[in-house]
Amino acid sequence: MGILQVVVDGVDSVKLTEVDAPQATSDDVIVKVEQCGICGSDLGYISMGGLLGPGVPMRLGHELSGTVVEAGSNVSHVAVGDRVIVNPVANSNQIGNGGPEGGFTPLLHVRGAAQDEQGVIKLPDTLDFEQGALVEPLAVSMHAVHKASLTAQDRVVVFGAGPIGLGIVLVARYYGVDDIVVVDLSEQRLKTASQLGAAPFKASEGDLPQFLSERWGSRDVMGMPMPAADAFFEATGAGPVFNQIVNMAPVNARVVVVGVHKAPVEFDLVNLLLRELQVSGSMAYPDEFSQVIEMLASGKVDPSPLVSHRYDLSEFPDALAMARDQAQALKVLVACQR
């Protein structure tokens, strides 16, 4: 019996196609996928025709939650009926990231689950499947926050009010950081930033360094006053934004790049030198999955504002079109049983 699967089959070409139902070995788990989110990287994979080369179909989807419907005899940490989330990069499976499986499907084959207990993780009873599907992107945000070594007293600027940037706000506030400014072009996204407790700034209006200096004061850099911010997060993937940060950051500021840049960025190393900036890249989530689950289970944060739209798997073309509308969409979730 076949099942549906979202597949990238060419440049800017994606289709919902029928594939064989998964067959588990003694080390594997089959998950009935309930919710799967559309990630910005999914949009990138589609635009470039996938990761596997011209003409090689690539299965899509890596932000997911569901229920175990089959567990191999060697799998002991989860059982049939358990509500779970899936770490897509555990055990080198690369689910939805160039591996043989993708999460936009009713049934997902998780290979080698017996070898890596972090590949399939139980979802607490207090969390629903939508919250479960947010664990993966929130783990990306949490890792970025960890890279910045934030303290509660830090003054923070987040460039980009997409799901990752807003996730950074959510995580930072969970850690006690209260003074956060979010910069974006979308009024709708900035409204959500405000709802999460950040101060919004529309990038196309006003003078950002002046706004920050009026809010926090300034620090002298070689005779030039710069906004007294402590940490900057680049979550847009836009080269000019990184240069804007480097040009306005004060001495010893921390800069974390979590946005995916699709082109080389040229910048003045003298600015880096004079300001003694600490610039870090942040990639994925080496250890954050369980910490995000703990954060959500605490009840101290509400991730629901991150979800802007919901679709059924049968409506995937519409879901994809909405996810591409950055002025309106945040996290678009797909119910994979419908």
Coordinates of C-alpha atoms in Angstrom, one line a residue:
M1 CA 0.0 0.0 0.0
G2 CA 1.3 3.4 -0.9
I3 CA 1.4 6.6 1.2
L4 CA 1.8 10.3 0.3
Q5 CA 5.1 12.0 0.5
V6 CA 6.2 15.6 -0.4
V7 CA 9.1 15.4 -2.8
V8 CA 11.4 18.0 -4.4
D9 CA 11.8 16.8 -8.0
G10 CA 13.5 19.8 -9.7
V11 CA 14.4 23.4 -9.3
D12 CA 11.3 25.2 -7.8
S13 CA 9.4 22.0 -8.3
V14 CA 7.7 20.0 -5.5
K15 CA 5.0 17.5 -5.6
L16 CA 2.9 15.3 -3.4
T17 CA 3.5 11.8 -4.7
E18 CA 2.7 8.2 -3.7
V19 CA 5.6 6.1 -2.3
D20 CA 5.8 2.7 -0.7
A21 CA 4.8 2.4 2.9
P22 CA 7.8 2.1 5.2
Q23 CA 9.0 -1.3 6.5
A24 CA 10.9 -1.3 9.8
T25 CA 13.8 -3.6 10.8
S26 CA 14.5 -4.7 14.4
D27 CA 16.4 -1.4 15.0
D28 CA 13.9 1.0 13.5
V29 CA 10.7 2.9 14.4
I30 CA 7.7 3.9 12.3
V31 CA 6.1 7.2 13.4
K32 CA 2.6 8.2 12.5
V33 CA 3.3 11.9 11.7
E34 CA 0.7 14.3 13.2
Q35 CA 2.3 17.7 12.6
C36 CA 5.2 18.8 10.4
G37 CA 6.3 22.4 10.0
I38 CA 7.6 24.1 6.9
C39 CA 11.1 25.5 7.5
G40 CA 13.0 28.2 5.7
S41 CA 15.5 25.6 4.7
D42 CA 12.7 23.7 3.0
L43 CA 12.1 26.7 0.8
G44 CA 15.8 26.9 0.0
Y45 CA 15.9 23.2 -0.9
I46 CA 13.0 23.7 -3.3
S47 CA 14.5 26.7 -4.9
M48 CA 17.8 24.8 -5.6
G49 CA 16.1 21.6 -6.7
G50 CA 17.1 19.6 -3.5
L51 CA 20.4 18.5 -2.2
L52 CA 21.0 15.4 -4.1
G53 CA 21.8 16.7 -7.6
P54 CA 19.8 17.3 -10.7
G55 CA 17.0 14.9 -11.3
V56 CA 17.4 13.1 -8.0
P57 CA 14.1 13.4 -5.9
M58 CA 14.5 14.6 -2.3
R59 CA 11.9 14.0 0.4
L60 CA 11.0 17.0 2.4
G61 CA 10.1 17.8 6.1
H62 CA 12.1 17.7 9.3
E63 CA 10.1 19.5 12.0
L64 CA 7.7 16.9 13.2
S65 CA 5.8 15.1 15.9
G66 CA 3.6 12.0 16.0
T67 CA 2.9 8.6 17.5
V68 CA 5.0 5.4 17.4
V69 CA 3.0 2.8 15.5
E70 CA 5.8 0.2 15.1
A71 CA 9.0 -0.3 17.1
G72 CA 11.6 -2.9 16.3
S73 CA 12.6 -5.6 18.8
N74 CA 15.9 -3.8 19.6
V75 CA 14.2 -0.5 20.4
S76 CA 13.7 -0.2 24.1
H77 CA 13.3 3.6 24.9
V78 CA 10.0 4.1 23.1
A79 CA 7.1 1.8 22.4
V80 CA 4.0 1.6 20.2
G81 CA 1.6 4.3 21.3
D82 CA 4.2 6.7 22.6
R83 CA 3.7 10.3 21.5
V84 CA 7.1 11.5 20.2
I85 CA 9.2 14.1 18.4
V86 CA 11.9 13.1 16.0
N87 CA 15.4 14.6 15.9
P88 CA 16.0 14.6 12.1
V89 CA 19.8 14.6 12.2
A90 CA 20.3 12.0 14.9
N91 CA 22.0 8.8 13.8
S92 CA 23.0 10.6 10.6
N93 CA 19.5 10.0 9.2
Q94 CA 19.2 13.6 7.9
I95 CA 15.5 13.3 7.7
G96 CA 14.2 15.9 5.2
N97 CA 17.7 17.2 4.8
G98 CA 19.0 15.0 2.0
G99 CA 18.4 11.6 3.7
P100 CA 16.2 8.9 2.4
E101 CA 13.1 10.0 4.4
G102 CA 11.1 13.1 4.8
G103 CA 8.6 14.2 7.4
F104 CA 5.7 15.5 5.2
T105 CA 4.1 12.1 5.0
P106 CA 1.6 10.1 7.1
L107 CA 4.2 7.4 8.1
L108 CA 7.9 8.1 8.7
H109 CA 10.6 5.5 8.8
V110 CA 13.2 6.4 11.5
R111 CA 16.2 4.2 10.8
G112 CA 18.5 3.0 13.5
A113 CA 16.5 4.3 16.4
A114 CA 17.9 1.6 18.6
Q115 CA 21.4 3.0 18.2
D116 CA 20.5 6.6 19.2
E117 CA 17.9 7.2 21.8
Q118 CA 17.9 11.0 21.0
G119 CA 16.5 10.2 17.5
V120 CA 13.0 9.6 18.8
I121 CA 12.1 11.3 22.1
K122 CA 8.9 11.0 24.1
L123 CA 6.7 14.0 24.2
P124 CA 5.3 14.9 27.7
D125 CA 1.6 14.4 28.1
T126 CA 1.3 18.1 28.8
L127 CA 2.4 19.1 25.3
D128 CA 0.3 18.7 22.2
F129 CA 1.5 17.7 18.7
E130 CA 1.8 21.3 17.5
Q131 CA 4.1 22.1 20.4
G132 CA 6.0 19.0 19.6
A133 CA 6.5 20.1 16.0
L134 CA 8.0 23.4 17.3
V135 CA 10.8 21.7 19.3
E136 CA 13.1 21.4 16.3
P137 CA 13.1 25.1 15.3
L138 CA 13.1 26.2 18.9
A139 CA 16.2 24.0 19.4
V140 CA 17.9 26.0 16.6
S141 CA 17.0 29.2 18.5
M142 CA 18.1 27.9 21.8
H143 CA 21.5 26.9 20.5
A144 CA 22.0 30.4 19.1
V145 CA 21.1 31.8 22.6
H146 CA 23.6 29.5 24.2
K147 CA 26.3 30.6 21.7
A148 CA 25.8 34.2 22.9
S149 CA 26.2 33.3 26.6
L150 CA 23.4 35.7 27.5
T151 CA 22.9 37.0 31.1
A152 CA 19.6 38.5 32.4
Q153 CA 21.2 42.0 32.3
D154 CA 22.1 41.9 28.6
R155 CA 20.6 44.2 26.1
V156 CA 19.8 42.2 23.0
V157 CA 19.0 43.0 19.4
V158 CA 17.5 40.4 17.1
F159 CA 17.5 41.0 13.4
G160 CA 14.7 38.9 11.7
A161 CA 11.3 38.2 13.2
G162 CA 10.8 34.9 11.5
P163 CA 10.3 31.7 13.5
I164 CA 14.0 31.4 14.5
G165 CA 14.4 35.1 15.5
L166 CA 11.1 35.0 17.5
G167 CA 12.2 31.7 18.9
I168 CA 15.4 33.5 20.2
V169 CA 13.1 36.0 21.9
L170 CA 11.1 33.2 23.5
V171 CA 14.2 31.4 24.7
A172 CA 16.0 34.5 25.9
R173 CA 13.0 35.6 28.0
Y174 CA 12.8 32.1 29.4
Y175 CA 16.4 32.7 30.6
G176 CA 15.4 36.0 32.2
V177 CA 16.5 38.4 29.5
D178 CA 13.9 41.2 29.4
D179 CA 15.4 44.0 27.3
I180 CA 15.1 42.8 23.6
V181 CA 14.6 44.7 20.4
V182 CA 13.5 42.9 17.3
V183 CA 14.2 44.4 13.8
D184 CA 12.2 43.4 10.8
L185 CA 10.3 44.8 7.8
S186 CA 7.0 43.0 8.4
E187 CA 4.4 44.8 10.6
Q188 CA 2.7 41.5 11.2
R189 CA 5.8 39.7 12.4
L190 CA 6.7 42.7 14.6
K191 CA 3.3 42.5 16.2
T192 CA 4.1 39.0 17.2
A193 CA 7.5 40.1 18.5
S194 CA 5.7 42.6 20.7
Q195 CA 3.3 39.9 21.8
L196 CA 6.3 37.9 23.0
G197 CA 7.6 40.8 25.0
A198 CA 10.2 42.4 22.7
A199 CA 10.3 46.0 21.5
P200 CA 9.6 46.1 17.7
F201 CA 11.5 48.3 15.3
K202 CA 10.5 48.4 11.6
A203 CA 13.7 48.4 9.5
S204 CA 12.3 50.7 6.8
E205 CA 11.4 53.4 9.2
G206 CA 13.6 55.5 11.4
D207 CA 17.3 55.3 12.5
L208 CA 18.0 52.1 14.3
P209 CA 21.3 53.2 16.0
Q210 CA 19.6 56.3 17.2
F211 CA 16.6 54.3 18.5
L212 CA 18.9 51.9 20.4
S213 CA 21.1 54.7 21.8
E214 CA 18.0 56.5 23.1
R215 CA 16.9 53.3 24.7
W216 CA 20.2 52.1 26.2
G217 CA 22.7 55.0 25.9
S218 CA 25.9 54.7 24.0
R219 CA 29.5 53.5 24.3
D220 CA 32.5 55.2 22.7
V221 CA 34.3 53.4 19.9
M222 CA 37.4 55.4 18.8
G223 CA 35.5 58.7 19.5
M224 CA 32.3 57.5 17.9
P225 CA 29.2 56.8 20.0
M226 CA 27.7 53.4 19.4
P227 CA 24.5 51.9 20.9
A228 CA 25.2 50.2 24.2
A229 CA 23.9 46.8 23.1
D230 CA 25.5 43.6 24.5
A231 CA 24.4 41.0 21.9
F232 CA 23.2 40.9 18.4
F233 CA 21.5 38.0 16.6
E234 CA 21.6 37.9 12.7
A235 CA 18.6 35.7 11.8
T236 CA 17.8 37.1 8.3
G237 CA 20.5 35.6 6.1
A238 CA 20.9 39.0 4.5
G239 CA 24.5 40.2 4.0
P240 CA 23.7 43.9 4.4
V241 CA 22.3 43.1 7.9
F242 CA 25.5 41.5 9.0
N243 CA 27.4 44.6 7.9
Q244 CA 24.9 46.8 9.7
I245 CA 25.5 44.9 12.9
V246 CA 29.3 45.1 12.6
N247 CA 29.2 48.8 11.9
M248 CA 27.0 49.7 14.9
A249 CA 28.2 47.2 17.5
P250 CA 30.1 48.6 20.6
V251 CA 33.3 47.2 21.9
N252 CA 33.1 43.6 23.2
A253 CA 29.6 43.0 21.8
R254 CA 28.7 39.4 20.9
V255 CA 27.3 38.7 17.4
V256 CA 25.7 35.4 16.6
V257 CA 25.0 34.5 13.0
V258 CA 22.1 32.0 12.7
G259 CA 20.5 33.1 9.5
V260 CA 21.5 31.0 6.4
H261 CA 23.5 33.2 3.9
K262 CA 23.2 32.1 0.3
A263 CA 26.0 34.4 -0.9
P264 CA 29.4 35.5 0.4
V265 CA 29.4 38.6 2.6
E266 CA 32.2 41.2 2.3
F267 CA 32.8 43.3 5.4
D268 CA 35.5 45.5 6.9
L269 CA 37.7 43.5 9.3
V270 CA 39.0 46.7 10.8
N271 CA 35.6 47.1 12.4
L272 CA 35.9 43.7 13.9
L273 CA 39.4 44.5 15.2
L274 CA 38.7 47.9 16.7
R275 CA 35.5 46.8 18.5
E276 CA 36.9 43.4 19.6
L277 CA 33.7 41.8 18.5
Q278 CA 33.0 38.2 19.4
V279 CA 31.4 36.7 16.2
S280 CA 30.0 33.2 16.3
G281 CA 28.1 31.0 13.9
S282 CA 25.3 28.9 15.2
M283 CA 24.3 25.7 13.4
A284 CA 21.4 23.4 14.4
Y285 CA 21.2 21.9 17.9
P286 CA 23.9 19.6 19.3
D287 CA 22.3 19.2 22.7
E288 CA 19.2 21.3 22.8
F289 CA 16.3 19.0 22.0
S290 CA 15.7 17.8 25.6
Q291 CA 16.3 21.3 26.9
V292 CA 13.6 22.7 24.7
I293 CA 11.2 20.0 25.8
E294 CA 11.9 20.9 29.4
M295 CA 11.3 24.6 28.7
L296 CA 8.0 23.9 27.0
A297 CA 6.9 21.5 29.7
S298 CA 7.7 24.1 32.4
G299 CA 4.7 26.2 31.2
K300 CA 6.8 29.3 31.5
V301 CA 6.7 30.1 27.8
D302 CA 3.9 30.0 25.2
P303 CA 5.1 29.2 21.7
S304 CA 1.7 29.3 20.1
P305 CA 2.2 32.9 18.6
L306 CA 4.9 31.3 16.4
V307 CA 2.2 29.4 14.5
S308 CA 0.5 31.6 11.9
H309 CA -1.2 29.1 9.6
R310 CA -2.4 25.5 9.5
Y311 CA -3.0 23.2 6.6
D312 CA -3.7 19.6 5.8
L313 CA -1.1 17.5 3.9
S314 CA -3.5 17.3 0.9
E315 CA -3.3 21.2 0.8
F316 CA 0.5 21.3 0.7
P317 CA 0.8 23.5 -2.4
D318 CA -1.3 26.1 -0.5
A319 CA 0.7 25.7 2.6
L320 CA 3.9 26.2 0.6
A321 CA 2.6 29.3 -1.0
M322 CA 1.7 30.8 2.4
A323 CA 5.1 29.9 3.9
R324 CA 6.7 31.9 1.1
D325 CA 4.8 35.0 2.1
Q326 CA 7.2 36.4 4.6
A327 CA 5.1 39.4 5.2
Q328 CA 2.2 37.3 6.6
A329 CA 3.5 33.9 7.5
L330 CA 5.5 32.7 10.5
K331 CA 5.5 28.9 11.2
V332 CA 3.2 27.1 8.8
L333 CA 2.2 23.7 10.2
V334 CA 0.9 20.7 8.1
A335 CA -1.4 18.1 9.6
C336 CA -0.1 14.9 7.9
Q337 CA -3.0 12.6 8.6
R338 CA -5.4 14.7 6.5

